Amino acid sequence: MVEGSMTQGAGQGPVVRTATLRDFRVPPYAQVPVQGHSAPPQPQVPPQAQPPEAAQAPQEQPPSAGHPGNVVPEGEYPDGYTPTARDLPVINRGDTLQVAVTPPPATAPAGAGQPGHTPGPLYVVGDVHGYLDELVAALREQGLIDAEGHWAAGNTRLWFLGDFTDRGPDGIGVIDLVMRLSAEAAAAGGYCKALMGNHELLLLGAKRFGDTPVNSGAGTATFQAAWLLNGGQKSDMDRLQDVHIQWMSRLDAIVEQDGHLLLHSDTTAYLDYGDTIEDVNDTVHEILTRNDADECWDLFRKFTKRFAFRDEGGSHAVRELLAAYGGQRVVHGHSPIPYLLGEVGTEDGGAGESAGPTVEGPHVYADGLAIAMDGGVTMAGKLLVVRLPLHN
């Protein structure tokens, strides 16, 4: 059993997959308890934590009554913050596909960890969002950890694409697991590393700046209010320690591995922060070190943009990133595959009340240049752990 995976929130109510008002919406059929979890009640947003315009701006459509994610009325979006529309079009393009991946468990070759040894196989993990038990099950299925939750993959290379917390029941437990696996993998001659997601920026901002007003471009906003609106869990904040803050603050934003450009968000906003991978990562670290609320908010909102690779011109956007940073394919999380495929149309269950989103594997699109890895675990989809490269 993985340490802490069965004890969080013991004796409290069932976990419900929650909507995110300023990100994407969860249809009614996805509002189901998660087996094996318990969690604290959802935090309520106090009136004083809401931006003034959020209380005054008219709503296009009232949130569904009783929906666990509808903790406050939806207001005007901050400038540059791009939520998923309620009526996303159904994408029926011939150049999109999902790839079911069932690679054999990785084994450690002789000489792993020694100078000059051949790098092990490369795996990537999509958005986890606090679903620790689902993560453990997916890692075990791929042979990356053993029955006790310890590294079992020798010199394998494992990359997490960000978004460890919020929405799910045990974001801090997820971070603790990734940190421990990093040490165990290094000792075995492999590695386990992670990238910066927009929810890491959001949690850091909520911890550092709280209700400090920031210049959102659309009036007053705060990290605290945005964190709560996007599934922030009080239990995560209560358990957040300096070691977690330091670890998140040092995460890189982008990396190239074996011809794969790994990043969290499907956006070209990375180009705003540097012409090389090193420049981007250095700039992000410098911003977090300066600890300026407005500057951190601008970084957060840009990393929250999405769908740059999805529609017409999507392959051109991918090529922009590849030309700047290298690689032959972009691999990202952030935007759930059910939305990219158009399987979920509206919050009211446009895909049908009885059928949940079907995610069998990664989504390859944009003329084969982009691989989406967010399987939509927060909306009853699937937490993806897959081996690269993928072959169409």
mmCIF file of C-alpha atoms in Angstrom:
data_model
loop_
_atom_site.group_PDB
_atom_site.id
_atom_site.type_symbol
_atom_site.label_atom_id
_atom_site.label_comp_id
_atom_site.label_asym_id
_atom_site.label_seq_id
_atom_site.Cartn_x
_atom_site.Cartn_y
_atom_site.Cartn_z
ATOM 1 C CA MET A 1 0.000 0.000 0.000
ATOM 2 C CA VAL A 2 1.270 3.455 -0.817
ATOM 3 C CA GLU A 3 1.902 5.587 2.224
ATOM 4 C CA GLY A 4 -1.040 7.799 2.986
ATOM 5 C CA SER A 5 -3.135 6.597 0.049
ATOM 6 C CA MET A 6 -5.896 5.079 2.165
ATOM 7 C CA THR A 7 -6.074 7.466 5.092
ATOM 8 C CA GLN A 8 -6.830 10.867 3.686
ATOM 9 C CA GLY A 9 -10.166 12.314 4.751
ATOM 10 C CA ALA A 10 -11.188 9.166 6.642
ATOM 11 C CA GLY A 11 -14.680 9.313 8.029
ATOM 12 C CA GLN A 12 -15.794 12.181 5.825
ATOM 13 C CA GLY A 13 -18.175 12.404 2.880
ATOM 14 C CA PRO A 14 -17.706 10.863 -0.575
ATOM 15 C CA VAL A 15 -15.538 12.605 -3.101
ATOM 16 C CA VAL A 16 -17.398 14.100 -6.035
ATOM 17 C CA ARG A 17 -15.615 15.110 -9.200
ATOM 18 C CA THR A 18 -16.067 18.854 -9.248
ATOM 19 C CA ALA A 19 -16.659 21.401 -11.973
ATOM 20 C CA THR A 20 -14.240 24.241 -12.555
ATOM 21 C CA LEU A 21 -16.160 27.372 -13.400
ATOM 22 C CA ARG A 22 -13.285 29.213 -15.034
ATOM 23 C CA ASP A 23 -11.689 26.224 -16.704
ATOM 24 C CA PHE A 24 -13.907 23.438 -18.034
ATOM 25 C CA ARG A 25 -17.312 22.217 -16.950
ATOM 26 C CA VAL A 26 -18.279 18.754 -15.810
ATOM 27 C CA PRO A 27 -21.564 17.320 -17.157
ATOM 28 C CA PRO A 28 -24.055 15.803 -14.694
ATOM 29 C CA TYR A 29 -23.195 12.232 -15.636
ATOM 30 C CA ALA A 30 -19.605 12.801 -14.485
ATOM 31 C CA GLN A 31 -20.667 13.872 -10.987
ATOM 32 C CA VAL A 32 -20.085 10.460 -9.460
ATOM 33 C CA PRO A 33 -18.331 9.361 -6.273
ATOM 34 C CA VAL A 34 -14.813 8.011 -6.638
ATOM 35 C CA GLN A 35 -14.445 4.549 -5.196
ATOM 36 C CA GLY A 36 -11.891 4.217 -2.451
ATOM 37 C CA HIS A 37 -11.663 7.907 -1.546
ATOM 38 C CA SER A 38 -12.975 10.125 1.175
ATOM 39 C CA ALA A 39 -12.395 13.814 1.330
ATOM 40 C CA PRO A 40 -13.193 16.946 3.292
ATOM 41 C CA PRO A 41 -16.221 19.026 2.378
ATOM 42 C CA GLN A 42 -15.718 21.397 -0.534
ATOM 43 C CA PRO A 43 -14.536 24.869 0.558
ATOM 44 C CA GLN A 44 -16.935 27.742 0.219
ATOM 45 C CA VAL A 45 -15.833 31.050 -1.191
ATOM 46 C CA PRO A 46 -16.569 33.887 1.233
ATOM 47 C CA PRO A 47 -18.173 36.952 -0.319
ATOM 48 C CA GLN A 48 -15.109 39.068 0.413
ATOM 49 C CA ALA A 49 -12.910 36.678 -1.633
ATOM 50 C CA GLN A 50 -14.876 37.321 -4.795
ATOM 51 C CA PRO A 51 -13.737 39.973 -7.238
ATOM 52 C CA PRO A 52 -16.318 42.796 -7.237
ATOM 53 C CA GLU A 53 -17.128 42.260 -10.887
ATOM 54 C CA ALA A 54 -17.863 38.591 -10.203
ATOM 55 C CA ALA A 55 -20.732 39.598 -7.958
ATOM 56 C CA GLN A 56 -22.095 42.201 -10.344
ATOM 57 C CA ALA A 57 -21.590 40.827 -13.861
ATOM 58 C CA PRO A 58 -24.649 39.100 -15.373
ATOM 59 C CA GLN A 59 -24.407 35.362 -15.948
ATOM 60 C CA GLU A 60 -24.965 33.816 -19.354
ATOM 61 C CA GLN A 61 -26.590 30.807 -17.732
ATOM 62 C CA PRO A 62 -27.041 30.088 -13.999
ATOM 63 C CA PRO A 63 -24.936 27.223 -12.635
ATOM 64 C CA SER A 64 -26.818 23.998 -11.999
ATOM 65 C CA ALA A 65 -28.382 23.953 -8.540
ATOM 66 C CA GLY A 66 -26.537 21.734 -6.114
ATOM 67 C CA HIS A 67 -23.516 21.229 -8.351
ATOM 68 C CA PRO A 68 -20.523 20.764 -6.020
ATOM 69 C CA GLY A 69 -18.317 23.017 -8.112
ATOM 70 C CA ASN A 70 -20.720 25.953 -8.127
ATOM 71 C CA VAL A 71 -19.491 27.542 -4.931
ATOM 72 C CA VAL A 72 -19.933 31.119 -6.146
ATOM 73 C CA PRO A 73 -21.650 32.813 -9.074
ATOM 74 C CA GLU A 74 -19.629 32.958 -12.241
ATOM 75 C CA GLY A 75 -18.483 36.453 -13.121
ATOM 76 C CA GLU A 76 -16.402 38.172 -15.742
ATOM 77 C CA TYR A 77 -13.304 36.256 -16.747
ATOM 78 C CA PRO A 78 -9.889 37.850 -16.154
ATOM 79 C CA ASP A 79 -8.189 39.124 -19.264
ATOM 80 C CA GLY A 80 -6.437 36.352 -21.133
ATOM 81 C CA TYR A 81 -8.008 33.586 -19.018
ATOM 82 C CA THR A 82 -9.692 31.216 -21.441
ATOM 83 C CA PRO A 83 -12.366 28.912 -20.045
ATOM 84 C CA THR A 84 -13.869 26.172 -22.139
ATOM 85 C CA ALA A 85 -17.083 27.309 -23.797
ATOM 86 C CA ARG A 86 -20.326 25.669 -22.742
ATOM 87 C CA ASP A 87 -21.170 24.733 -26.315
ATOM 88 C CA LEU A 88 -17.908 23.348 -27.620
ATOM 89 C CA PRO A 89 -18.237 22.064 -31.186
ATOM 90 C CA VAL A 90 -18.000 18.359 -31.843
ATOM 91 C CA ILE A 91 -14.763 17.688 -33.697
ATOM 92 C CA ASN A 92 -15.146 14.980 -36.346
ATOM 93 C CA ARG A 93 -11.866 15.322 -38.203
ATOM 94 C CA GLY A 94 -10.280 12.440 -40.040
ATOM 95 C CA ASP A 95 -6.812 13.333 -38.822
ATOM 96 C CA THR A 96 -7.531 12.785 -35.133
ATOM 97 C CA LEU A 97 -7.218 9.503 -33.317
ATOM 98 C CA GLN A 98 -6.732 7.985 -29.920
ATOM 99 C CA VAL A 99 -3.923 5.531 -29.396
ATOM 100 C CA ALA A 100 -4.387 2.656 -26.981
ATOM 101 C CA VAL A 101 -0.996 1.929 -25.420
ATOM 102 C CA THR A 102 -0.179 -1.335 -23.664
ATOM 103 C CA PRO A 103 3.625 -1.500 -23.528
ATOM 104 C CA PRO A 104 5.386 -4.251 -21.585
ATOM 105 C CA PRO A 105 6.652 -3.415 -18.106
ATOM 106 C CA ALA A 106 10.041 -1.729 -18.164
ATOM 107 C CA THR A 107 13.011 -3.638 -16.799
ATOM 108 C CA ALA A 108 16.367 -2.355 -15.669
ATOM 109 C CA PRO A 109 19.205 -3.398 -17.968
ATOM 110 C CA ALA A 110 22.582 -4.385 -16.619
ATOM 111 C CA GLY A 111 24.733 -1.390 -15.829
ATOM 112 C CA ALA A 112 21.822 0.954 -15.144
ATOM 113 C CA GLY A 113 23.081 4.053 -13.416
ATOM 114 C CA GLN A 114 26.651 3.588 -14.623
ATOM 115 C CA PRO A 115 28.383 6.191 -16.823
ATOM 116 C CA GLY A 116 27.650 5.665 -20.503
ATOM 117 C CA HIS A 117 24.729 3.291 -20.010
ATOM 118 C CA THR A 118 21.871 3.418 -22.504
ATOM 119 C CA PRO A 119 18.915 5.567 -21.336
ATOM 120 C CA GLY A 120 15.854 3.606 -20.318
ATOM 121 C CA PRO A 121 12.390 3.828 -21.847
ATOM 122 C CA LEU A 122 10.520 7.146 -21.662
ATOM 123 C CA TYR A 123 7.076 7.444 -20.031
ATOM 124 C CA VAL A 124 4.806 10.448 -19.523
ATOM 125 C CA VAL A 125 1.919 11.039 -17.090
ATOM 126 C CA GLY A 126 -1.024 13.345 -17.735
ATOM 127 C CA ASP A 127 -2.845 15.597 -15.260
ATOM 128 C CA VAL A 128 -3.373 13.913 -11.866
ATOM 129 C CA HIS A 129 -5.353 16.594 -9.958
ATOM 130 C CA GLY A 130 -5.205 14.888 -6.578
ATOM 131 C CA TYR A 131 -6.414 11.429 -7.660
ATOM 132 C CA LEU A 132 -3.714 9.512 -5.832
ATOM 133 C CA ASP A 133 -5.282 6.057 -5.954
ATOM 134 C CA GLU A 134 -5.860 6.340 -9.705
ATOM 135 C CA LEU A 135 -2.236 7.407 -10.173
ATOM 136 C CA VAL A 136 -0.925 4.479 -8.144
ATOM 137 C CA ALA A 137 -3.067 2.037 -10.120
ATOM 138 C CA ALA A 138 -1.871 3.458 -13.466
ATOM 139 C CA LEU A 139 1.807 3.359 -12.434
ATOM 140 C CA ARG A 140 1.433 -0.231 -11.247
ATOM 141 C CA GLU A 141 -0.287 -1.228 -14.489
ATOM 142 C CA GLN A 142 2.749 -0.030 -16.435
ATOM 143 C CA GLY A 143 5.179 -1.801 -14.099
ATOM 144 C CA LEU A 144 6.736 1.449 -12.891
ATOM 145 C CA ILE A 145 6.059 0.812 -9.193
ATOM 146 C CA ASP A 146 5.630 -2.375 -7.181
ATOM 147 C CA ALA A 147 2.773 -3.528 -4.968
ATOM 148 C CA GLU A 148 4.135 -1.409 -2.119
ATOM 149 C CA GLY A 149 4.268 1.729 -4.246
ATOM 150 C CA HIS A 150 8.060 1.847 -4.653
ATOM 151 C CA TRP A 151 10.026 2.437 -7.863
ATOM 152 C CA ALA A 152 10.353 -0.817 -9.815
ATOM 153 C CA ALA A 153 11.406 0.383 -13.267
ATOM 154 C CA GLY A 154 15.204 0.504 -13.092
ATOM 155 C CA ASN A 155 16.624 3.122 -15.467
ATOM 156 C CA THR A 156 13.230 4.149 -16.898
ATOM 157 C CA ARG A 157 12.671 7.869 -17.407
ATOM 158 C CA LEU A 158 9.308 9.182 -16.154
ATOM 159 C CA TRP A 159 7.949 12.686 -16.730
ATOM 160 C CA PHE A 160 4.841 14.186 -15.117
ATOM 161 C CA LEU A 161 3.256 16.972 -17.186
ATOM 162 C CA GLY A 162 1.997 19.033 -14.233
ATOM 163 C CA ASP A 163 -1.262 19.744 -12.369
ATOM 164 C CA PHE A 164 -0.821 17.574 -9.276
ATOM 165 C CA THR A 165 -3.374 19.275 -7.020
ATOM 166 C CA ASP A 166 -6.892 20.777 -6.973
ATOM 167 C CA ARG A 167 -10.267 19.115 -7.665
ATOM 168 C CA GLY A 168 -9.218 15.695 -6.376
ATOM 169 C CA PRO A 169 -8.966 14.483 -2.768
ATOM 170 C CA ASP A 170 -5.211 14.261 -2.131
ATOM 171 C CA GLY A 171 -3.008 16.628 -4.107
ATOM 172 C CA ILE A 172 -0.337 16.771 -1.398
ATOM 173 C CA GLY A 173 -0.254 12.971 -1.324
ATOM 174 C CA VAL A 174 0.395 13.023 -5.085
ATOM 175 C CA ILE A 175 3.294 15.469 -4.661
ATOM 176 C CA ASP A 176 4.744 13.403 -1.817
ATOM 177 C CA LEU A 177 4.608 10.278 -3.999
ATOM 178 C CA VAL A 178 6.306 11.986 -6.957
ATOM 179 C CA MET A 179 9.028 13.416 -4.710
ATOM 180 C CA ARG A 180 9.712 9.998 -3.180
ATOM 181 C CA LEU A 181 9.736 8.248 -6.564
ATOM 182 C CA SER A 182 12.228 10.850 -7.798
ATOM 183 C CA ALA A 183 14.715 9.771 -5.144
ATOM 184 C CA GLU A 184 14.058 6.055 -5.645
ATOM 185 C CA ALA A 185 14.359 6.281 -9.447
ATOM 186 C CA ALA A 186 17.650 8.175 -9.219
ATOM 187 C CA ALA A 187 19.053 5.483 -6.931
ATOM 188 C CA ALA A 188 18.057 2.839 -9.509
ATOM 189 C CA GLY A 189 19.716 4.632 -12.432
ATOM 190 C CA GLY A 190 16.564 6.199 -13.871
ATOM 191 C CA TYR A 191 14.655 9.345 -13.060
ATOM 192 C CA CYS A 192 11.224 10.686 -12.217
ATOM 193 C CA LYS A 193 10.759 14.364 -13.013
ATOM 194 C CA ALA A 194 7.926 16.857 -13.314
ATOM 195 C CA LEU A 195 6.906 19.997 -15.191
ATOM 196 C CA MET A 196 5.144 23.143 -13.999
ATOM 197 C CA GLY A 197 1.390 23.214 -14.579
ATOM 198 C CA ASN A 198 -0.967 26.132 -14.236
ATOM 199 C CA HIS A 199 -2.383 24.619 -11.031
ATOM 200 C CA GLU A 200 1.063 24.622 -9.430
ATOM 201 C CA LEU A 201 1.230 28.349 -10.197
ATOM 202 C CA LEU A 202 -2.281 28.772 -8.818
ATOM 203 C CA LEU A 203 -1.559 26.962 -5.550
ATOM 204 C CA LEU A 204 1.703 28.850 -5.066
ATOM 205 C CA GLY A 205 -0.116 32.133 -5.712
ATOM 206 C CA ALA A 206 -2.919 31.327 -3.289
ATOM 207 C CA LYS A 207 -0.374 30.428 -0.595
ATOM 208 C CA ARG A 208 1.877 33.447 -1.143
ATOM 209 C CA PHE A 209 -0.589 36.193 -2.022
ATOM 210 C CA GLY A 210 -3.981 35.052 -0.674
ATOM 211 C CA ASP A 211 -6.531 37.841 -1.123
ATOM 212 C CA THR A 212 -4.018 40.433 -2.358
ATOM 213 C CA PRO A 213 -5.666 42.171 -5.330
ATOM 214 C CA VAL A 214 -3.937 41.612 -8.667
ATOM 215 C CA ASN A 215 -4.263 43.398 -11.983
ATOM 216 C CA SER A 216 -6.292 40.877 -13.975
ATOM 217 C CA GLY A 217 -7.108 43.171 -16.905
ATOM 218 C CA ALA A 218 -10.809 42.832 -16.082
ATOM 219 C CA GLY A 219 -10.944 44.445 -12.656
ATOM 220 C CA THR A 220 -9.943 43.158 -9.263
ATOM 221 C CA ALA A 221 -8.981 39.505 -8.891
ATOM 222 C CA THR A 222 -7.140 37.443 -6.273
ATOM 223 C CA PHE A 223 -5.245 34.173 -6.344
ATOM 224 C CA GLN A 224 -7.313 32.904 -3.416
ATOM 225 C CA ALA A 225 -10.605 33.369 -5.254
ATOM 226 C CA ALA A 226 -9.226 31.867 -8.477
ATOM 227 C CA TRP A 227 -7.833 28.878 -6.579
ATOM 228 C CA LEU A 228 -11.209 28.149 -4.970
ATOM 229 C CA LEU A 229 -13.042 28.597 -8.259
ATOM 230 C CA ASN A 230 -10.698 26.089 -9.874
ATOM 231 C CA GLY A 231 -11.160 23.260 -7.405
ATOM 232 C CA GLY A 232 -8.794 24.316 -4.614
ATOM 233 C CA GLN A 233 -8.978 21.885 -1.683
ATOM 234 C CA LYS A 234 -8.647 23.162 1.881
ATOM 235 C CA SER A 235 -7.011 19.881 2.922
ATOM 236 C CA ASP A 236 -4.207 20.494 0.419
ATOM 237 C CA MET A 237 -3.619 24.032 1.664
ATOM 238 C CA ASP A 238 -3.630 22.867 5.291
ATOM 239 C CA ARG A 239 -0.980 20.211 4.532
ATOM 240 C CA LEU A 240 1.168 22.343 2.230
ATOM 241 C CA GLN A 241 4.680 22.597 3.672
ATOM 242 C CA ASP A 242 7.816 24.525 2.760
ATOM 243 C CA VAL A 243 9.300 21.438 1.084
ATOM 244 C CA HIS A 244 6.303 21.250 -1.265
ATOM 245 C CA ILE A 245 6.501 24.967 -2.046
ATOM 246 C CA GLN A 246 10.221 24.767 -2.815
ATOM 247 C CA TRP A 247 9.736 21.699 -4.999
ATOM 248 C CA MET A 248 6.934 23.284 -7.057
ATOM 249 C CA SER A 249 8.815 26.578 -7.405
ATOM 250 C CA ARG A 250 11.799 24.819 -8.984
ATOM 251 C CA LEU A 251 9.875 22.844 -11.619
ATOM 252 C CA ASP A 252 10.771 23.505 -15.225
ATOM 253 C CA ALA A 253 8.078 24.619 -17.662
ATOM 254 C CA ILE A 254 9.298 22.852 -20.800
ATOM 255 C CA VAL A 255 11.782 20.136 -21.780
ATOM 256 C CA GLU A 256 12.763 18.137 -24.880
ATOM 257 C CA GLN A 257 13.202 14.382 -24.633
ATOM 258 C CA ASP A 258 13.889 11.981 -27.505
ATOM 259 C CA GLY A 259 12.324 14.327 -30.053
ATOM 260 C CA HIS A 260 9.306 15.044 -27.834
ATOM 261 C CA LEU A 261 8.717 18.598 -26.635
ATOM 262 C CA LEU A 262 7.085 18.125 -23.232
ATOM 263 C CA LEU A 263 5.018 20.935 -21.717
ATOM 264 C CA HIS A 264 1.854 21.304 -19.692
ATOM 265 C CA SER A 265 -0.429 23.662 -21.614
ATOM 266 C CA ASP A 266 -1.550 23.492 -25.233
ATOM 267 C CA THR A 267 -0.652 27.122 -25.846
ATOM 268 C CA THR A 268 2.056 29.103 -27.636
ATOM 269 C CA ALA A 269 2.375 31.434 -24.623
ATOM 270 C CA TYR A 270 5.693 29.775 -23.772
ATOM 271 C CA LEU A 271 7.171 31.826 -26.617
ATOM 272 C CA ASP A 272 6.539 34.960 -24.523
ATOM 273 C CA TYR A 273 9.165 33.803 -22.015
ATOM 274 C CA GLY A 274 12.184 32.939 -24.136
ATOM 275 C CA ASP A 275 13.608 31.767 -27.444
ATOM 276 C CA THR A 276 15.152 28.602 -25.994
ATOM 277 C CA ILE A 277 14.060 25.984 -23.487
ATOM 278 C CA GLU A 278 16.694 27.212 -21.039
ATOM 279 C CA ASP A 279 15.497 30.818 -21.393
ATOM 280 C CA VAL A 280 11.869 29.867 -20.734
ATOM 281 C CA ASN A 281 12.691 27.855 -17.620
ATOM 282 C CA ASP A 282 15.053 30.521 -16.286
ATOM 283 C CA THR A 283 12.466 33.255 -16.842
ATOM 284 C CA VAL A 284 9.724 31.315 -15.057
ATOM 285 C CA HIS A 285 12.024 30.643 -12.093
ATOM 286 C CA GLU A 286 13.044 34.313 -11.953
ATOM 287 C CA ILE A 287 9.405 35.431 -11.893
ATOM 288 C CA LEU A 288 8.609 33.091 -9.017
ATOM 289 C CA THR A 289 11.713 34.230 -7.154
ATOM 290 C CA ARG A 290 10.786 37.921 -7.501
ATOM 291 C CA ASN A 291 7.454 37.072 -5.856
ATOM 292 C CA ASP A 292 5.506 39.927 -7.455
ATOM 293 C CA ALA A 293 1.748 39.203 -7.350
ATOM 294 C CA ASP A 294 0.893 40.891 -10.665
ATOM 295 C CA GLU A 295 3.790 39.251 -12.487
ATOM 296 C CA CYS A 296 2.899 35.805 -11.091
ATOM 297 C CA TRP A 297 -0.745 36.325 -12.067
ATOM 298 C CA ASP A 298 0.238 37.150 -15.635
ATOM 299 C CA LEU A 299 2.328 33.961 -15.794
ATOM 300 C CA PHE A 300 -0.562 31.929 -14.399
ATOM 301 C CA ARG A 301 -3.164 33.296 -16.823
ATOM 302 C CA LYS A 302 -0.908 32.703 -19.838
ATOM 303 C CA PHE A 303 -0.248 29.106 -18.792
ATOM 304 C CA THR A 304 -4.011 28.634 -18.474
ATOM 305 C CA LYS A 305 -4.663 29.328 -22.154
ATOM 306 C CA ARG A 306 -5.605 26.285 -24.218
ATOM 307 C CA PHE A 307 -6.715 24.801 -27.571
ATOM 308 C CA ALA A 308 -3.945 26.466 -29.598
ATOM 309 C CA PHE A 309 -3.337 23.206 -31.500
ATOM 310 C CA ARG A 310 -6.921 22.017 -31.914
ATOM 311 C CA ASP A 311 -8.600 23.698 -34.858
ATOM 312 C CA GLU A 312 -7.569 25.258 -38.150
ATOM 313 C CA GLY A 313 -4.037 26.549 -37.839
ATOM 314 C CA GLY A 314 -3.306 24.172 -34.967
ATOM 315 C CA SER A 315 -0.485 22.384 -36.750
ATOM 316 C CA HIS A 316 1.087 25.772 -37.567
ATOM 317 C CA ALA A 317 1.034 26.681 -33.850
ATOM 318 C CA VAL A 318 2.731 23.387 -32.992
ATOM 319 C CA ARG A 319 5.390 24.010 -35.629
ATOM 320 C CA GLU A 320 6.085 27.428 -34.094
ATOM 321 C CA LEU A 321 6.975 25.776 -30.798
ATOM 322 C CA LEU A 322 8.992 23.000 -32.417
ATOM 323 C CA ALA A 323 10.946 25.499 -34.523
ATOM 324 C CA ALA A 324 11.847 27.493 -31.407
ATOM 325 C CA TYR A 325 12.555 24.707 -28.943
ATOM 326 C CA GLY A 326 13.271 21.560 -30.972
ATOM 327 C CA GLY A 327 11.634 18.176 -31.220
ATOM 328 C CA GLN A 328 9.315 16.523 -33.708
ATOM 329 C CA ARG A 329 6.140 16.362 -31.593
ATOM 330 C CA VAL A 330 4.577 18.309 -28.749
ATOM 331 C CA VAL A 331 3.270 16.275 -25.794
ATOM 332 C CA HIS A 332 0.962 18.202 -23.439
ATOM 333 C CA GLY A 333 -1.657 17.893 -20.713
ATOM 334 C CA HIS A 334 -4.055 20.630 -19.535
ATOM 335 C CA SER A 335 -6.970 20.262 -22.001
ATOM 336 C CA PRO A 336 -8.990 17.079 -21.354
ATOM 337 C CA ILE A 337 -9.209 14.695 -24.284
ATOM 338 C CA PRO A 338 -13.035 14.433 -24.051
ATOM 339 C CA TYR A 339 -13.224 18.158 -24.891
ATOM 340 C CA LEU A 340 -10.651 17.960 -27.652
ATOM 341 C CA LEU A 341 -12.686 15.131 -29.201
ATOM 342 C CA GLY A 342 -16.016 16.905 -28.694
ATOM 343 C CA GLU A 343 -17.383 13.942 -26.716
ATOM 344 C CA VAL A 344 -18.619 16.288 -24.008
ATOM 345 C CA GLY A 345 -20.607 19.205 -25.369
ATOM 346 C CA THR A 346 -22.182 21.079 -22.459
ATOM 347 C CA GLU A 347 -22.409 21.095 -18.698
ATOM 348 C CA ASP A 348 -25.910 19.692 -19.064
ATOM 349 C CA GLY A 349 -24.668 16.419 -20.507
ATOM 350 C CA GLY A 350 -24.741 17.077 -24.229
ATOM 351 C CA ALA A 351 -23.144 13.702 -24.901
ATOM 352 C CA GLY A 352 -25.934 11.820 -23.128
ATOM 353 C CA GLU A 353 -26.857 11.331 -19.486
ATOM 354 C CA SER A 354 -25.892 7.649 -19.347
ATOM 355 C CA ALA A 355 -22.597 7.677 -21.194
ATOM 356 C CA GLY A 356 -19.392 9.073 -19.736
ATOM 357 C CA PRO A 357 -16.440 10.224 -21.799
ATOM 358 C CA THR A 358 -14.501 7.370 -23.395
ATOM 359 C CA VAL A 359 -10.739 7.707 -23.175
ATOM 360 C CA GLU A 360 -8.705 4.700 -24.277
ATOM 361 C CA GLY A 361 -5.356 6.426 -24.675
ATOM 362 C CA PRO A 362 -3.570 9.604 -25.763
ATOM 363 C CA HIS A 363 -5.104 11.810 -28.450
ATOM 364 C CA VAL A 364 -2.894 12.427 -31.498
ATOM 365 C CA TYR A 365 -3.926 15.455 -33.579
ATOM 366 C CA ALA A 366 -2.704 18.594 -35.401
ATOM 367 C CA ASP A 367 -1.465 16.587 -38.395
ATOM 368 C CA GLY A 368 0.115 14.099 -36.023
ATOM 369 C CA LEU A 369 2.316 16.754 -34.411
ATOM 370 C CA ALA A 370 0.554 16.980 -31.008
ATOM 371 C CA ILE A 371 -0.197 14.357 -28.375
ATOM 372 C CA ALA A 372 -2.759 15.219 -25.666
ATOM 373 C CA MET A 373 -2.253 13.405 -22.350
ATOM 374 C CA ASP A 374 -4.994 14.771 -20.063
ATOM 375 C CA GLY A 375 -7.386 11.820 -19.985
ATOM 376 C CA GLY A 376 -9.969 13.748 -17.956
ATOM 377 C CA VAL A 377 -9.637 11.921 -14.637
ATOM 378 C CA THR A 378 -11.586 14.765 -12.983
ATOM 379 C CA MET A 379 -14.578 14.069 -15.242
ATOM 380 C CA ALA A 380 -14.688 10.269 -14.915
ATOM 381 C CA GLY A 381 -12.198 9.811 -17.735
ATOM 382 C CA LYS A 382 -8.811 8.106 -17.360
ATOM 383 C CA LEU A 383 -5.469 8.976 -15.811
ATOM 384 C CA LEU A 384 -2.945 8.286 -18.575
ATOM 385 C CA VAL A 385 0.544 6.851 -18.103
ATOM 386 C CA VAL A 386 2.032 5.923 -21.474
ATOM 387 C CA ARG A 387 5.327 5.043 -23.087
ATOM 388 C CA LEU A 388 6.802 7.195 -25.852
ATOM 389 C CA PRO A 389 7.163 7.179 -28.773
ATOM 390 C CA LEU A 390 3.628 6.526 -29.949
ATOM 391 C CA HIS A 391 3.156 5.035 -33.400
ATOM 392 C CA ASN A 392 -0.006 5.962 -35.317
#
